[in-house]
């Protein structure tokens, strides 16, 4: 197969876990909650997906388990911050530590086990088309799901009444509450959605990208996802671009090294981060536009008065 | 986040140590501390060091008490963790990554009565020993096998950081492969991490896409082995036997065997005979092992590998025997000359024939 296509396939694999986690967190932040526990929810999803796939032999059940486990982890955060009014930043950080610990404990029996990677789609004729076939029609189902999520979230936020309510809650929870919208309920659901997405992102890592279970295997991807949400100025389309940019530069620099380009590896390793920072700076130039998109109540606790 | 989780772990460990110091102070146990750069479940580097820790517990039973802190990043964080271990009453502390070198030396000055053992470094003190293994001896053997078995003449090499340890491995494997296959080409990819399974997997895929049909790694997770298995190519495991991640892919693994060394050092502390030493063991000392050869290796190649292994073990073969030129063409070793340890320990150049530039 043509190397360009192989490289593009590599980029898709590297970008998908980031995209899942970022799109979930985007919805959470749009509802006005800052959940820094993405890394923790991802790693719990990674082990849940892996363990369930091993136990049941079914990738589908594995994915369901990953999403459920991610959502369950998020539910802990939701109860703590929405009902018990704990500090969101501290709780999010704690959630990450908790997730890493719990997954390592739970995963002890599974490390060293093997499962087949999630099957790639193969549609007769279409998947065999030159270029278009391998590029667009022969990925695993999660790749399509991640893209569908981006489109779905964009549509939901901008075109539906429920999306409007979610944004209203994120912009001004007091006003939304005064009008009679259930602020806590909306946020709770957004958090569950974010957790499920992060869980799937983790499962992508343990079921497709590597595919194995090792402690701590997310290695900071949750934090990249958080950066991508800011990078995207809370817009789903840009989150897609951010995830693919980051994944793309990561994979391209590995290939560049393989080809022996005369640039020191450290500079190449920096590239994904540098690119992200540079684009972030360019985007942030127009302050008004950024603050227009940033949810005004992001990270603020909500006390229902009355 | 790593930092934070470390902070928490360190705090918990410190509290535990203090509590232990309170209760078990009279029992006169030797306390042994470990710090690891990765998780003990990485199935590679840190995993094998932890096996060494467990071997100490098994050997000495209730005469020792071991503590460890995993996932400690190389840098200021390490100093804090080592300091905590020392304050917690450890008698001997093993710091098991190259990047822990300066923090170890610093803390050792503050705790002259505590013994420190630093892996793979070169700075010593009255209470700091260094120890490492001649992994390059293993690299020589896998280089021979790879040179004979590659069909595309392209070996993919996933490297972590450009420290002498890693550079030495690349050079040793390349020279050995080149000696049996003049057309051999090494593609080296630096991932700038010891442990990131996703990135290691991405690198493995990139190398396979570029035509590598055998992978070598100097990173700590078995992700590359798993990718090689999926792709139906061969790979060599690193630090630990990675057979179960690549039952068809793994040709052999270079296995770090720390237990004998760890046991002897703890024993020395118990006997009061511990002194600062510099240990660099290879096949001969049992600190470097090769796991079972795959039956995919043809009989003649296997015989060649075993012969080389035995010759190195017996001291009749040195993997770095001249004539060897540096990458820029200047002479490093004249014909028949073998590399002095000092050159090997400070190796910061590629040998002639390796492509690409070495990151500085």
XYZ file of C-alpha atoms in Angstrom:
666
model
C 0.000 0.000 0.000
C 1.109 3.515 -0.662
C 3.127 4.950 2.215
C 1.119 8.179 2.251
C -2.028 6.218 2.927
C -0.305 4.227 5.675
C 0.844 7.468 7.283
C -2.659 8.924 7.112
C -4.024 5.754 8.688
C -1.436 6.106 11.443
C -2.569 9.673 12.052
C -6.189 8.596 12.372
C -5.217 5.996 14.964
C -3.180 8.516 16.971
C -5.873 11.200 16.821
C -8.985 9.188 17.647
C -8.458 8.699 21.420
C -7.750 12.422 21.754
C -10.836 13.293 19.754
C -13.125 11.144 21.920
C -11.834 12.630 25.150
C -11.848 16.191 23.803
C -15.358 16.131 22.379
C -16.720 14.766 25.659
C -14.934 17.386 27.732
C -16.121 20.068 25.332
C -19.747 19.285 26.128
C -18.949 19.208 29.853
C -17.280 22.602 29.724
C -20.074 24.034 27.590
C -22.399 23.202 30.490
C -20.133 25.246 32.754
C -18.253 22.483 34.541
C -14.495 22.016 34.423
C -13.620 18.358 34.871
C -9.840 17.954 34.983
C -10.227 14.229 35.565
C -10.195 13.297 31.871
C -6.993 11.295 32.267
C -8.536 9.295 35.099
C -11.729 8.566 33.186
C -9.749 7.545 30.106
C -7.577 5.066 31.953
C -10.594 3.539 33.704
C -12.229 3.184 30.287
C -9.063 1.595 28.939
C -8.984 -1.160 31.551
C -12.764 -1.660 31.579
C -12.855 -2.071 27.814
C -9.862 -4.385 27.825
C -11.091 -6.513 30.733
C -14.593 -6.892 29.349
C -13.278 -7.807 25.902
C -11.075 -10.495 27.441
C -13.857 -11.861 29.653
C -16.643 -11.816 27.084
C -14.671 -12.125 23.891
C -16.799 -9.383 22.425
C -15.373 -6.033 21.475
C -18.832 -4.507 21.440
C -19.391 -5.429 25.093
C -15.918 -4.130 25.811
C -16.793 -0.764 24.337
C -20.069 -0.632 26.249
C -18.151 -1.419 29.440
C -15.573 1.268 28.675
C -18.228 3.935 28.140
C -20.108 2.811 31.253
C -16.992 2.781 33.394
C -15.980 6.225 32.128
C -19.445 7.539 32.913
C -19.417 5.902 36.339
C -16.110 7.573 37.147
C -17.552 10.874 35.977
C -20.589 10.250 38.192
C -18.318 10.321 41.245
C -17.102 13.730 40.141
C -20.663 14.831 39.430
C -21.950 13.853 42.865
C -19.019 15.529 44.587
C -19.135 18.783 42.669
C -22.833 19.160 41.901
C -24.371 17.947 45.145
C -21.610 18.215 47.705
C -20.255 21.441 46.176
C -16.630 20.392 46.262
C -14.095 22.437 44.362
C -14.084 21.397 40.704
C -10.377 21.810 40.067
C -9.297 19.869 43.126
C -11.912 17.181 42.567
C -10.867 16.783 38.944
C -7.226 16.331 39.879
C -8.199 13.850 42.554
C -10.310 11.985 40.015
C -7.255 11.557 37.803
C -5.196 10.126 40.651
C -8.107 7.934 41.680
C -8.578 6.652 38.118
C -4.920 5.794 37.700
C -4.875 3.944 41.007
C -8.115 2.066 40.557
C -7.218 1.013 37.020
C -3.798 -0.235 38.110
C -5.411 -2.269 40.899
C -8.156 -3.626 38.713
C -5.797 -4.293 35.844
C -3.304 -6.410 37.779
C -4.867 -9.638 36.598
C -5.086 -8.422 33.020
C -1.627 -7.137 32.352
C 0.140 -9.485 30.047
C -3.059 -10.767 28.505
C -3.758 -10.351 24.860
C -6.759 -9.706 22.734
C -7.172 -9.267 19.007
C -7.471 -5.615 18.032
C -10.879 -4.283 17.115
C -11.679 -5.445 13.588
C -11.466 -3.025 10.742
C -14.487 -2.455 8.608
C -14.466 -4.099 5.223
C -17.208 -3.224 2.794
C -16.923 -5.231 -0.410
C -16.030 -3.122 -3.447
C -16.027 0.230 -1.611
C -13.206 -0.678 0.789
C -11.219 -1.992 -2.157
C -11.356 1.249 -4.114
C -7.910 2.692 -4.655
C -6.908 5.465 -2.234
C -10.448 6.301 -1.108
C -11.073 2.748 0.073
C -8.155 2.396 2.520
C -8.383 6.036 3.506
C -12.089 6.384 4.226
C -13.786 3.011 4.230
C -11.579 0.582 6.081
C -11.295 1.759 9.671
C -12.594 0.309 12.879
C -16.040 1.371 13.972
C -14.736 3.735 16.671
C -13.138 6.025 14.109
C -16.508 6.550 12.448
C -18.183 6.919 15.816
C -15.735 9.653 16.824
C -16.430 11.618 13.651
C -20.167 11.081 14.037
C -19.865 12.397 17.611
C -18.265 15.611 16.385
C -21.063 16.182 13.888
C -23.668 15.129 16.430
C -22.337 17.391 19.174
C -22.084 20.357 16.790
C -25.661 19.798 15.728
C -26.859 19.264 19.281
C -25.210 22.404 20.654
C -26.190 24.735 17.859
C -29.383 23.371 16.437
C -31.406 21.805 19.214
C -33.378 23.195 22.090
C -31.668 20.866 24.550
C -28.305 22.114 23.315
C -29.429 25.678 23.792
C -30.448 24.906 27.363
C -27.075 23.284 28.014
C -25.288 26.343 26.713
C -27.543 28.622 28.735
C -26.643 26.675 31.869
C -22.990 27.109 31.034
C -23.289 30.823 30.310
C -25.314 31.839 33.312
C -26.506 29.184 35.692
C -28.411 31.659 37.832
C -30.456 32.914 34.911
C -31.059 29.415 33.651
C -32.166 28.415 37.119
C -34.433 31.453 37.417
C -36.148 30.530 34.157
C -36.688 27.079 35.592
C -34.098 24.901 33.883
C -32.670 22.082 35.996
C -29.054 23.279 36.163
C -27.719 20.393 38.219
C -29.480 17.776 36.143
C -28.161 19.214 32.886
C -24.640 19.303 34.240
C -24.907 15.819 35.650
C -25.931 14.452 32.247
C -23.190 16.423 30.471
C -20.642 14.972 32.884
C -21.871 11.435 32.263
C -21.584 12.021 28.521
C -18.076 13.399 28.933
C -17.088 10.396 31.048
C -18.459 7.945 28.505
C -16.531 9.655 25.703
C -13.300 9.665 27.720
C -13.879 5.986 28.489
C -14.180 5.207 24.795
C -11.022 7.195 24.107
C -9.196 5.071 26.674
C -10.630 1.900 25.181
C -9.344 2.969 21.785
C -5.885 3.024 23.283
C -6.144 -0.403 24.894
C -8.145 -2.132 22.145
C -6.861 -0.574 18.933
C -3.807 1.613 19.223
C -1.510 -0.619 21.271
C -3.612 -3.067 21.780
C -2.790 -4.203 25.274
C -3.223 -3.197 28.878
C -0.332 -1.620 30.784
C -0.666 0.540 33.882
C -0.661 4.274 33.244
C -0.912 3.686 29.530
C -2.775 6.923 28.797
C 0.511 8.714 29.565
C -0.925 12.230 29.620
C -3.419 12.017 26.758
C -6.212 13.270 29.004
C -4.303 16.496 29.533
C -3.759 16.914 25.811
C -7.512 16.474 25.352
C -8.132 19.262 27.866
C -5.742 21.503 25.945
C -7.506 20.671 22.711
C -10.818 21.915 24.121
C -9.296 25.334 24.822
C -7.460 25.191 21.513
C -10.825 24.563 19.858
C -12.370 27.561 21.622
C -15.184 25.189 22.592
C -16.172 24.481 18.977
C -16.614 20.820 17.966
C -15.225 21.268 14.448
C -12.086 22.831 15.796
C -11.725 20.072 18.389
C -11.634 17.692 15.466
C -8.970 19.824 13.794
C -7.003 20.051 17.055
C -6.997 16.304 17.681
C -5.937 15.550 14.122
C -3.321 18.272 14.145
C -1.780 16.908 17.336
C -2.029 13.281 16.248
C -0.857 14.204 12.785
C 2.271 16.032 13.842
C 3.101 13.237 16.315
C 2.983 10.568 13.638
C 4.611 12.701 10.948
C 7.603 13.471 13.110
C 8.095 9.744 13.805
C 8.081 9.112 10.065
C 10.411 12.025 9.462
C 12.886 10.421 11.867
C 12.540 7.095 10.100
C 13.435 8.815 6.844
C 16.408 10.384 8.553
C 15.667 14.073 8.035
C 18.514 16.095 9.449
C 16.643 17.648 12.349
C 17.385 16.680 15.922
C 14.797 14.339 17.374
C 14.128 16.643 20.327
C 12.874 19.372 18.033
C 10.687 16.908 16.209
C 9.288 15.583 19.507
C 8.457 19.126 20.491
C 6.546 19.766 17.285
C 3.076 18.575 18.328
C 3.218 20.762 21.435
C 4.780 23.737 19.681
C 2.205 23.572 16.907
C -0.588 23.457 19.468
C 0.809 26.449 21.334
C 1.345 28.476 18.172
C -2.161 27.838 16.891
C -3.509 28.615 20.347
C -1.721 31.956 20.310
C -3.027 32.771 16.857
C -6.565 31.886 17.873
C -6.322 33.846 21.121
C -5.257 37.039 19.351
C -8.863 38.047 19.053
C -9.829 38.161 22.698
C -13.418 39.082 22.100
C -14.030 36.042 19.976
C -12.525 33.696 22.505
C -14.469 35.095 25.389
C -17.562 34.942 23.224
C -17.143 31.188 23.018
C -15.881 30.463 26.502
C -18.745 29.452 28.788
C -19.085 32.326 31.247
C -19.833 30.081 34.218
C -17.005 27.634 33.540
C -15.760 26.165 36.797
C -18.029 28.255 39.016
C -20.001 26.418 41.670
C -23.756 26.703 41.470
C -25.795 27.266 44.614
C -29.518 27.121 43.954
C -30.982 30.159 45.722
C -34.594 29.732 46.644
C -0.719 15.044 36.955
C 2.141 12.588 37.244
C 3.709 15.000 39.575
C 0.617 15.196 41.675
C 0.114 11.493 41.839
C 3.757 11.185 42.811
C 3.297 13.777 45.472
C 0.431 11.824 46.896
C 2.248 8.532 46.668
C 5.283 10.058 48.321
C 3.192 11.505 51.078
C 1.487 8.209 51.693
C 4.824 6.437 51.585
C 6.312 8.949 53.976
C 3.454 8.580 56.393
C 3.766 4.810 56.120
C 7.463 4.967 56.740
C 7.050 7.200 59.745
C 4.445 4.883 61.158
C 6.688 1.910 60.483
C 9.607 3.694 62.086
C 7.485 4.162 65.177
C 6.339 0.587 65.519
C 9.086 -1.566 64.099
C 12.038 0.462 65.261
C 13.145 -2.151 67.724
C 12.988 -5.075 65.325
C 16.312 -4.113 63.767
C 15.233 -4.750 60.225
C 17.253 -3.546 57.297
C 15.108 -1.090 55.410
C 15.447 -1.056 51.664
C 14.002 1.722 49.502
C 13.454 1.734 45.764
C 12.417 4.424 43.360
C 11.219 3.519 39.889
C 10.873 5.727 36.825
C 7.828 3.866 35.488
C 5.028 1.754 36.898
C 6.106 -1.649 38.230
C 3.538 -3.090 35.864
C 5.332 -1.847 32.727
C 6.495 -5.382 31.894
C 9.904 -3.993 31.111
C 12.518 -1.988 32.972
C 10.760 -1.092 36.227
C 9.041 -4.474 36.326
C 12.412 -6.235 36.406
C 13.787 -3.936 39.115
C 10.718 -4.713 41.179
C 11.365 -8.421 40.638
C 14.737 -7.743 42.225
C 13.013 -6.079 45.170
C 10.748 -9.087 45.619
C 13.781 -11.359 45.469
C 15.278 -9.430 48.398
C 12.094 -9.972 50.407
C 12.082 -13.647 49.554
C 15.741 -14.077 50.429
C 15.760 -12.297 53.768
C 12.146 -12.662 54.890
C 11.372 -10.588 57.990
C 14.947 -9.404 58.322
C 14.206 -6.770 55.685
C 11.507 -4.297 54.957
C 11.215 -2.887 51.461
C 9.441 0.221 50.251
C 9.094 1.570 46.751
C 7.788 4.643 44.970
C 6.914 4.142 41.314
C 6.327 6.588 38.465
C 8.806 9.153 39.682
C 9.764 11.583 36.948
C 13.443 12.274 36.404
C 14.220 15.699 37.824
C 13.482 17.728 40.936
C 10.664 15.400 41.878
C 13.114 12.539 42.233
C 15.182 14.432 44.793
C 12.159 14.923 46.997
C 11.199 11.257 46.827
C 14.730 10.031 47.561
C 14.934 12.456 50.464
C 11.674 11.095 51.863
C 12.938 7.555 51.638
C 16.148 8.523 53.409
C 14.264 10.434 56.115
C 11.945 7.478 56.552
C 14.834 5.443 57.821
C 15.911 3.447 54.775
C 19.313 1.864 55.234
C 19.915 1.380 51.549
C 18.167 3.046 48.620
C 18.204 1.860 45.031
C 17.544 4.613 42.496
C 16.843 2.813 39.279
C 17.031 5.236 36.386
C 19.792 7.227 34.712
C 18.006 10.513 35.342
C 18.056 9.966 39.115
C 21.833 10.400 39.137
C 22.199 13.995 40.312
C 19.331 13.855 42.817
C 20.884 10.692 44.288
C 24.269 12.360 44.741
C 22.656 15.431 46.279
C 20.578 13.526 48.803
C 23.484 11.186 49.583
C 25.533 14.153 50.799
C 22.799 14.997 53.307
C 22.511 11.408 54.579
C 26.060 10.072 54.912
C 24.923 7.033 56.901
C 22.445 5.838 54.284
C 23.794 3.712 51.438
C 22.748 4.631 47.930
C 22.836 2.495 44.815
C 22.309 4.249 41.502
C 21.609 2.260 38.338
C 23.306 3.097 35.032
C 24.986 6.299 36.210
C 28.636 7.279 36.544
C 28.784 9.513 39.647
C 29.848 7.881 42.894
C 30.536 8.963 46.446
C 31.600 7.365 49.707
C 28.027 6.212 50.246
C 26.947 5.974 46.602
C 27.620 2.935 44.452
C 26.733 2.584 40.798
C 25.675 -0.541 39.025
C 24.617 -1.390 35.552
C 24.612 -4.243 33.127
C 26.396 -4.686 29.836
C 23.191 -4.784 27.853
C 25.244 -4.143 24.733
C 26.407 -7.745 24.919
C 22.799 -8.771 24.417
C 22.427 -6.157 21.678
C 25.346 -7.744 19.849
C 23.613 -11.113 19.770
C 20.247 -9.736 18.661
C 22.047 -7.678 16.013
C 23.525 -10.886 14.563
C 20.140 -12.590 14.502
C 18.461 -9.540 12.954
C 21.144 -9.178 10.283
C 20.659 -12.774 9.232
C 16.870 -12.863 9.382
C 15.736 -9.579 7.823
C 14.298 -9.831 4.325
C 13.991 -6.110 3.690
C 17.435 -5.363 5.158
C 15.721 -2.728 7.276
C 15.712 -2.860 11.071
C 13.441 -0.500 12.987
C 14.856 0.764 16.296
C 12.667 2.576 18.830
C 14.948 4.639 21.049
C 14.175 6.686 24.142
C 16.780 9.314 25.017
C 20.240 9.883 23.492
C 22.191 8.856 26.600
C 25.312 6.658 26.279
C 23.401 3.571 27.393
C 20.980 3.832 24.477
C 23.527 4.968 21.877
C 25.749 2.045 22.842
C 22.892 -0.352 22.233
C 22.237 1.034 18.762
C 25.905 0.889 17.824
C 26.391 -2.635 19.185
C 23.349 -4.010 17.372
C 24.236 -2.199 14.153
C 27.854 -3.379 14.066
C 26.802 -6.978 14.697
C 24.082 -6.863 12.040
C 26.432 -5.218 9.562
C 29.055 -7.901 10.150
C 26.722 -10.593 8.844
C 24.753 -8.477 6.360
C 26.572 -5.672 4.535
C 23.317 -4.246 3.128
C 21.718 -3.719 6.544
C 20.020 -0.411 7.278
C 18.898 0.818 10.694
C 16.022 3.260 11.002
C 16.190 4.855 14.448
C 13.207 6.719 15.868
C 13.552 8.649 19.136
C 10.293 8.864 21.083
C 11.692 11.010 23.926
C 10.061 8.927 26.632
C 10.807 5.715 28.512
C 7.179 4.800 28.808
C 4.246 5.790 26.608
C 2.666 2.663 25.127
C 0.590 4.667 22.628
C 3.584 6.545 21.272
C 5.763 3.445 21.233
C 3.031 1.741 19.217
C 2.813 4.700 16.816
C 6.574 4.571 16.336
C 6.474 0.814 15.724
C 3.776 1.296 13.092
C 5.709 4.100 11.403
C 8.817 1.904 11.201
C 6.863 -1.047 9.819
C 5.187 1.248 7.263
C 8.657 2.312 6.178
C 9.707 -1.244 5.463
C 11.246 -2.487 8.706
C 10.617 -6.211 9.151
C 12.371 -6.585 12.511
C 11.939 -4.216 15.453
C 14.279 -3.483 18.332
C 13.336 -1.213 21.199
C 14.946 0.661 24.023
C 11.736 1.765 25.699
C 9.939 0.099 28.571
C 6.504 -1.095 27.460
C 5.652 -4.154 25.378
C 3.550 -2.106 22.922
C 6.028 -2.431 20.045
C 6.148 -6.194 20.543
C 2.371 -6.362 20.347
C 2.307 -4.254 17.157
C 4.968 -6.519 15.617
C 2.807 -9.519 16.478
C -0.231 -7.932 14.807
C 1.804 -7.008 11.735
C 3.255 -10.506 11.454
C 6.877 -9.401 11.717
C 9.655 -10.121 14.214
C 10.858 -8.132 17.213
C 13.233 -8.356 20.158
C 11.984 -7.772 23.692
C 13.629 -5.316 26.014
C 14.480 -5.608 29.714
C 11.994 -8.408 30.333
C 10.771 -11.505 28.521
C 7.938 -10.162 26.365
C 7.016 -13.518 24.878
C 3.389 -13.374 25.902
C 2.889 -10.126 24.010
C 4.393 -11.549 20.852
C 4.380 -15.345 20.889
C 5.153 -15.387 17.157
C 6.982 -12.080 16.926
C 9.561 -12.352 19.685
C 12.852 -13.860 18.569
C 14.413 -13.394 22.001
C 14.526 -10.764 24.753
C 17.402 -9.141 26.531
C 16.472 -9.768 30.159
C 17.804 -7.698 33.046
C 18.466 -9.916 36.033
C 18.972 -7.668 39.043
C 18.166 -10.116 41.835
C 21.670 -11.532 42.476
C 23.153 -8.054 42.688
C 20.398 -6.675 44.899
C 20.609 -9.591 47.287
C 24.391 -9.301 47.566
C 24.214 -5.567 48.257
C 21.561 -5.887 50.952
C 23.581 -8.713 52.474
C 26.610 -6.408 52.544
C 24.602 -3.815 54.462
C 23.526 -6.463 56.976
C 27.091 -7.674 57.423
C 28.448 -4.151 57.616
C 30.725 -4.812 54.660
C 29.054 -2.437 52.221
C 31.360 -0.074 50.449
C 31.069 2.167 47.426
C 31.659 0.147 44.270
C 31.125 0.334 40.558
C 29.569 -2.787 39.082
C 29.074 -3.376 35.403
C 28.078 -6.964 34.836
C 27.334 -8.749 31.601
C 26.621 -12.283 30.454
C 29.456 -13.553 32.651
C 27.946 -12.244 35.903
C 24.429 -13.371 35.064
C 23.102 -9.817 35.119
C 22.213 -9.918 31.426
C 20.319 -12.897 30.083
C 18.722 -13.807 26.796
C 15.286 -15.378 27.014
C 14.523 -18.587 25.110
C 15.226 -18.342 21.406
C 12.182 -18.532 19.163
C 11.899 -21.645 17.022
C 11.449 -19.248 14.087
C 15.211 -18.670 14.180
C 16.872 -21.022 11.657
C 19.268 -23.571 13.156
C 22.423 -22.039 11.678
C 21.530 -18.538 12.889
C 20.749 -19.887 16.302
C 24.059 -21.677 16.425
C 25.847 -18.470 15.451
C 24.001 -16.539 18.168
C 24.801 -19.129 20.817
C 28.426 -19.151 19.785
C 28.652 -15.369 20.069
C 26.907 -15.457 23.442
C 29.309 -18.064 24.776
C 32.350 -16.236 23.413
C 31.288 -12.975 25.048
C 30.587 -14.807 28.288
C 34.012 -16.434 28.157
C 35.642 -13.096 27.473
C 37.053 -14.096 24.088
C 34.779 -11.786 22.089
C 34.183 -8.090 22.673
C 31.232 -6.592 20.783
C 33.269 -3.452 20.130
C 36.417 -4.740 18.478
C 38.237 -2.566 15.922
C 38.560 -1.476 13.268
C 35.586 0.770 13.997
C 35.187 4.292 12.701
C 32.887 6.948 14.081
C 30.006 8.144 11.922
C 32.067 11.072 10.628
C 34.719 8.675 9.358
C 37.324 9.373 12.041
C 39.022 6.359 13.589
C 37.677 5.205 16.954
C 39.279 1.780 17.353
C 42.197 0.426 15.354
C 42.148 -3.133 14.051
C 42.116 -5.614 16.909
C 41.639 -2.950 19.554
C 38.721 -3.359 21.964
C 36.760 -0.454 23.401
C 37.858 0.741 26.837
C 34.992 0.952 29.358
C 35.448 4.703 29.626
C 34.669 5.151 25.931
C 31.621 2.925 26.231
C 30.284 4.694 29.318
C 30.501 8.080 27.668
C 29.506 7.015 24.175
C 27.933 9.968 22.436
C 28.495 9.178 18.777
C 27.154 6.809 16.147
C 29.549 4.413 14.495
C 30.181 4.609 10.787
C 27.254 3.390 8.725
C 24.417 4.349 11.069
C 22.266 6.901 9.275
C 20.714 10.012 10.705
C 22.083 12.440 13.225
C 22.320 11.665 16.900
C 20.254 14.135 18.940
C 22.483 16.105 21.270
